[in-house]
Coordinates of C-alpha atoms and ligand atoms in Angstrom, one line a residue:
X13 CA 229.5 148.7 95.6
X14 CA 229.7 144.9 95.6
X15 CA 228.5 142.9 98.6
X16 CA 229.2 139.3 99.2
X17 CA 228.8 136.5 101.7
X18 CA 231.7 134.1 102.1
X19 CA 233.4 131.7 104.4
X20 CA 236.3 133.3 106.3
X21 CA 238.3 131.1 108.8
X22 CA 235.6 128.5 108.7
X23 CA 232.7 130.9 109.5
X24 CA 230.0 132.5 107.3
X25 CA 230.7 136.3 107.0
X26 CA 229.3 139.2 105.0
X27 CA 231.5 141.8 103.4
X28 CA 232.2 144.1 100.6
X29 CA 234.4 143.4 97.6
X30 CA 236.6 146.2 96.4
X31 CA 238.8 145.6 93.4
X32 CA 238.8 141.9 94.1
X33 CA 239.6 142.2 97.9
X34 CA 237.1 141.3 100.5
X35 CA 236.5 143.4 103.7
X36 CA 234.4 142.2 106.6
X37 CA 231.2 144.1 107.4
X38 CA 232.2 143.4 111.0
X39 CA 235.4 145.4 110.6
X40 CA 233.7 148.2 108.7
X41 CA 230.6 148.6 110.9
X42 CA 232.0 147.6 114.3
X43 CA 229.3 144.9 114.6
X44 CA 228.6 141.4 113.1
X45 CA 225.9 141.5 110.5
X46 CA 224.6 139.3 107.8
X47 CA 224.1 140.8 104.4
X48 CA 220.4 140.3 104.8
X49 CA 220.5 142.2 108.1
X50 CA 222.6 144.9 106.5
X51 CA 220.0 145.3 103.6
X52 CA 217.2 145.5 106.2
X53 CA 219.1 148.0 108.3
X54 CA 219.6 150.3 105.4
X55 CA 216.1 150.2 104.1
X56 CA 215.7 154.0 104.7
X57 CA 219.3 155.0 105.2
X58 CA 222.1 155.8 102.7
X59 CA 224.9 153.2 102.4
X60 CA 228.1 154.0 104.3
X61 CA 231.1 155.3 102.5
X62 CA 233.2 152.2 103.0
X63 CA 236.2 153.4 101.0
X64 CA 236.7 156.2 103.5
X65 CA 236.3 153.9 106.5
X66 CA 238.9 151.5 105.0
X67 CA 241.5 154.1 104.5
X68 CA 240.8 156.0 107.7
X69 CA 240.8 153.0 110.0
X70 CA 243.4 151.1 107.9
X71 CA 241.2 148.1 107.6
X72 CA 242.9 145.1 106.0
X73 CA 241.2 142.7 103.5
X74 CA 240.6 139.1 104.5
X75 CA 241.1 135.7 102.9
X76 CA 238.0 133.9 101.8
X77 CA 237.7 130.1 101.9
X78 CA 234.7 130.0 99.5
X79 CA 232.1 132.4 98.2
X80 CA 228.5 131.7 99.3
X81 CA 225.3 133.0 97.8
X82 CA 224.9 136.7 98.8
X83 CA 221.8 135.7 100.7
X84 CA 222.3 132.0 101.4
X85 CA 218.9 131.5 103.1
X86 CA 216.4 133.9 101.5
X87 CA 213.6 134.9 103.9
X88 CA 211.0 133.5 101.5
X89 CA 210.9 131.7 98.1
X90 CA 212.6 133.4 95.2
X91 CA 209.9 135.1 93.0
X92 CA 210.5 134.2 89.3
X93 CA 209.2 135.3 86.0
X94 CA 208.4 132.7 83.3
X95 CA 208.7 133.4 79.6
X96 CA 209.9 136.9 79.9
X97 CA 212.1 137.0 76.8
X98 CA 210.4 136.7 73.5
X99 CA 212.9 134.3 72.0
X100 CA 212.7 132.0 75.0
X101 CA 208.9 132.1 75.0
X102 CA 209.1 130.9 71.4
X103 CA 211.4 128.0 72.2
X104 CA 209.2 127.0 75.2
X105 CA 206.2 127.0 72.9
X106 CA 208.0 124.7 70.5
X107 CA 209.2 122.3 73.1
X108 CA 207.9 122.3 76.6
X109 CA 204.3 123.3 76.0
X110 CA 203.7 122.3 72.4
X111 CA 200.4 120.7 73.2
X112 CA 199.0 123.5 75.3
X113 CA 196.9 126.2 73.8
X114 CA 198.6 129.2 75.3
X115 CA 199.4 132.6 73.9
X116 CA 203.0 132.7 72.5
X117 CA 203.9 136.0 74.2
X118 CA 202.3 136.5 77.7
X119 CA 200.0 139.5 78.0
X120 CA 200.7 139.8 81.7
X121 CA 203.8 138.7 83.7
X122 CA 203.9 135.0 84.6
X123 CA 205.0 134.6 88.2
X124 CA 206.0 131.5 90.2
X125 CA 208.4 130.9 93.0
X126 CA 211.2 128.5 93.7
X127 CA 212.8 127.3 96.9
X128 CA 216.4 128.3 97.7
X129 CA 217.1 126.6 101.0
X130 CA 220.0 127.1 100.9
X131 CA 221.0 128.9 97.7
X132 CA 224.5 127.6 96.6
X133 CA 227.1 130.1 95.8
X134 CA 229.7 130.7 93.1
X135 CA 231.9 127.7 92.7
X136 CA 229.5 125.3 94.4
X137 CA 228.9 121.8 93.0
X138 CA 225.2 121.1 92.4
X139 CA 223.6 117.6 92.6
X140 CA 222.0 116.3 89.5
X141 CA 219.5 114.1 91.5
X142 CA 220.1 111.4 88.8
X143 CA 217.9 108.9 90.7
X144 CA 214.9 111.3 90.0
X145 CA 215.6 113.3 86.9
X146 CA 217.6 112.9 83.7
X147 CA 216.7 116.4 82.3
X148 CA 218.5 119.0 84.3
X149 CA 218.8 122.3 82.5
X150 CA 220.2 125.8 83.1
X151 CA 218.6 129.3 82.9
X152 CA 220.8 132.4 83.3
X153 CA 218.9 135.2 84.8
X154 CA 219.3 138.7 86.2
X155 CA 217.9 138.8 89.8
X156 CA 216.7 141.9 91.6
X157 CA 217.4 142.2 95.4
X158 CA 214.6 144.3 97.0
X159 CA 215.9 147.0 99.4
X160 CA 212.8 148.7 100.7
X161 CA 209.3 147.7 101.9
X162 CA 207.2 148.3 98.8
X163 CA 203.4 148.2 98.4
X164 CA 201.5 149.6 95.4
X165 CA 204.6 151.0 93.7
X166 CA 204.2 152.9 90.4
X167 CA 206.7 152.3 87.6
X168 CA 208.5 155.5 88.8
X169 CA 208.8 154.1 92.4
X170 CA 210.4 150.8 91.2
X171 CA 214.0 152.0 91.1
X172 CA 214.0 153.1 94.7
X173 CA 212.7 149.7 95.8
X174 CA 215.8 148.0 94.6
X175 CA 219.0 147.4 96.7
X176 CA 220.9 145.8 93.9
X177 CA 221.3 142.9 91.4
X178 CA 222.9 139.5 91.3
X179 CA 223.1 136.5 88.9
X180 CA 220.8 133.6 89.4
X181 CA 220.8 130.2 87.6
X182 CA 217.2 129.0 87.5
X183 CA 218.1 125.3 87.3
X184 CA 215.2 123.2 86.1
X185 CA 214.4 119.5 85.9
X186 CA 212.4 119.6 82.6
X187 CA 210.9 116.1 83.0
X188 CA 209.6 117.0 86.5
X189 CA 208.4 120.3 85.3
X190 CA 206.4 118.6 82.6
X191 CA 205.2 115.5 84.6
X192 CA 203.9 117.6 87.5
X193 CA 202.3 120.3 85.3
X194 CA 203.7 123.3 87.1
X195 CA 207.0 125.0 87.7
X196 CA 207.7 124.9 91.4
X197 CA 208.7 121.3 92.0
X198 CA 211.1 120.8 89.0
X199 CA 212.8 124.1 89.8
X200 CA 213.1 123.7 93.6
X201 CA 215.2 120.5 94.0
X202 CA 218.0 120.9 96.5
X203 CA 220.7 123.1 95.1
X204 CA 218.7 124.3 92.1
X205 CA 219.0 128.1 92.9
X206 CA 222.7 129.1 92.8
X207 CA 223.2 132.9 93.1
X208 CA 226.1 135.3 93.1
X209 CA 228.9 135.9 93.2
X210 CA 228.0 139.4 94.5
X211 CA 225.2 141.8 94.8
X212 CA 226.0 144.9 92.9
X213 CA 224.2 148.0 94.2
X214 CA 221.7 149.7 91.9
X215 CA 223.8 152.9 91.6
X216 CA 226.5 151.0 89.6
X217 CA 224.0 149.9 87.0
X218 CA 221.8 152.1 84.7
X219 CA 218.0 151.9 85.1
X220 CA 216.4 149.9 83.8
X221 CA 219.4 147.7 83.4
X222 CA 220.6 147.0 79.9
X223 CA 223.2 144.4 80.5
X224 CA 224.6 141.6 78.3
X225 CA 223.6 138.2 79.7
X226 CA 225.0 134.9 78.7
X227 CA 225.5 131.3 79.6
X228 CA 228.2 128.8 78.7
X229 CA 228.3 125.0 79.3
X230 CA 231.9 123.7 79.4
X231 CA 232.9 126.9 77.6
X232 CA 230.3 126.4 74.8
X233 CA 228.1 129.5 74.3
X234 CA 224.4 128.6 74.9
X235 CA 222.6 131.8 75.8
X236 CA 223.3 135.3 74.7
X237 CA 221.0 138.3 75.1
X238 CA 220.6 141.6 76.8
X239 CA 218.4 142.4 79.8
X240 CA 216.8 145.2 77.8
X241 CA 215.0 142.4 75.9
X242 CA 212.7 141.6 78.9
X243 CA 209.1 141.5 77.8
X244 CA 208.0 142.9 81.2
X245 CA 210.7 145.3 82.4
X246 CA 211.8 145.8 86.0
X247 CA 209.5 148.8 86.7
X248 CA 206.6 146.7 85.4
X249 CA 207.5 143.7 87.5
X250 CA 207.8 145.6 90.7
X251 CA 204.7 147.8 90.0
X252 CA 202.6 144.7 89.2
X253 CA 203.7 142.4 92.1
X254 CA 203.5 145.1 94.7
X255 CA 199.8 145.9 93.8
X256 CA 198.9 143.0 96.0
X257 CA 202.1 141.7 97.7
X258 CA 204.2 143.8 100.0
X259 CA 207.8 143.3 98.8
X260 CA 210.3 143.3 101.6
X261 CA 214.1 144.0 101.9
X262 CA 216.0 140.9 100.9
X263 CA 213.3 139.6 98.6
X264 CA 214.7 138.2 95.4
X265 CA 213.1 138.4 92.0
X266 CA 214.5 136.4 89.1
X267 CA 213.5 138.2 85.9
X268 CA 213.5 135.4 83.4
X269 CA 215.9 133.7 81.0
X270 CA 216.6 134.3 77.3
X271 CA 216.6 131.6 74.5
X272 CA 219.2 128.9 74.4
X273 CA 218.1 126.4 77.1
X274 CA 219.5 122.9 76.6
X275 CA 215.9 121.5 76.4
X276 CA 215.3 123.4 73.2
X277 CA 218.5 122.3 71.4
X278 CA 218.2 119.7 68.6
X279 CA 218.8 117.1 70.0
X280 CA 218.2 118.3 73.6
X281 CA 221.3 118.7 75.7
X282 CA 220.9 118.2 79.5
X283 CA 223.5 118.7 82.1
X284 CA 225.8 115.8 82.8
X285 CA 228.1 114.7 85.6
X286 CA 231.2 116.9 85.5
X287 CA 229.7 119.8 83.6
X288 CA 230.6 123.4 84.3
X289 CA 228.0 126.1 83.8
X290 CA 228.9 129.8 83.7
X291 CA 226.2 132.5 83.8
X292 CA 227.6 135.9 83.1
X293 CA 226.0 139.4 83.3
X294 CA 227.9 142.5 82.4
X295 CA 228.9 144.7 85.4
X296 CA 228.0 141.9 87.8
X297 CA 230.3 139.1 87.0
X298 CA 230.3 135.3 86.4
X299 CA 228.4 132.7 88.4
X300 CA 230.2 129.4 87.9
X301 CA 228.8 126.0 89.1
X302 CA 229.7 122.4 88.6
X303 CA 227.3 119.5 88.4
X304 CA 227.7 116.1 89.8
X305 CA 225.6 113.0 90.3
Ligands
MG407 MG1 213.6 130.9 84.7

């Protein structure tokens, strides 16, 4: 099942997307509910059979004015993994951290967080903050949406902790990332965490997910990999994090990006005014964003 948050008749609404048509959760459930509230409410309950409800109650699809991030205001920062694809770890070593004496391939997952307040949705235009950075870059990533309160999970527990998956572009100002010697600031500028277009529930995707992931800038292929290439896979990520942090329904974990960032191109290619970036993951869709000064 695909869930989305969108603007309908000028108001933010949550709904399901079935064969390209959007249905309001309000019509399906009989009460208004955000997608985050819906995820929380179904922490320990099976998801409703919406197809039956739609045909039984003759519920009509609605028009959408625009698609928002599935969870526009995440309850806390998005948890991210750094250098979680080997080919990306190599290009980072060669460019961003050439002077640092670090292991090429991490021996434990590298975690950091980024702000998404709010997270832009599919189709949104993202500011380049040109007064502050000249090195804005993209990172296509598979993001996990946690569905269940999870503490001290084993690898076997990980699947049941997941509500679903979406696409996240971990946009990064490389000059700020380098100047301030950590990852939070350069990755948390306003608008730098677009997500969407939908959350696809875990039952529609094998586990662990082995999905083609790619990124294009103005139609030019830049990143192309498979989520099966993660160094630390999703069971490992959830098992490790939850040893000390209780994961909560609605938490978002971005699993890392493969090689092909603009910063590692020769010469480097940063995002420019008018650029269009498409992040695509098989079975989930395409997250498209435009960039403007
Ligand atoms: Mg990233």
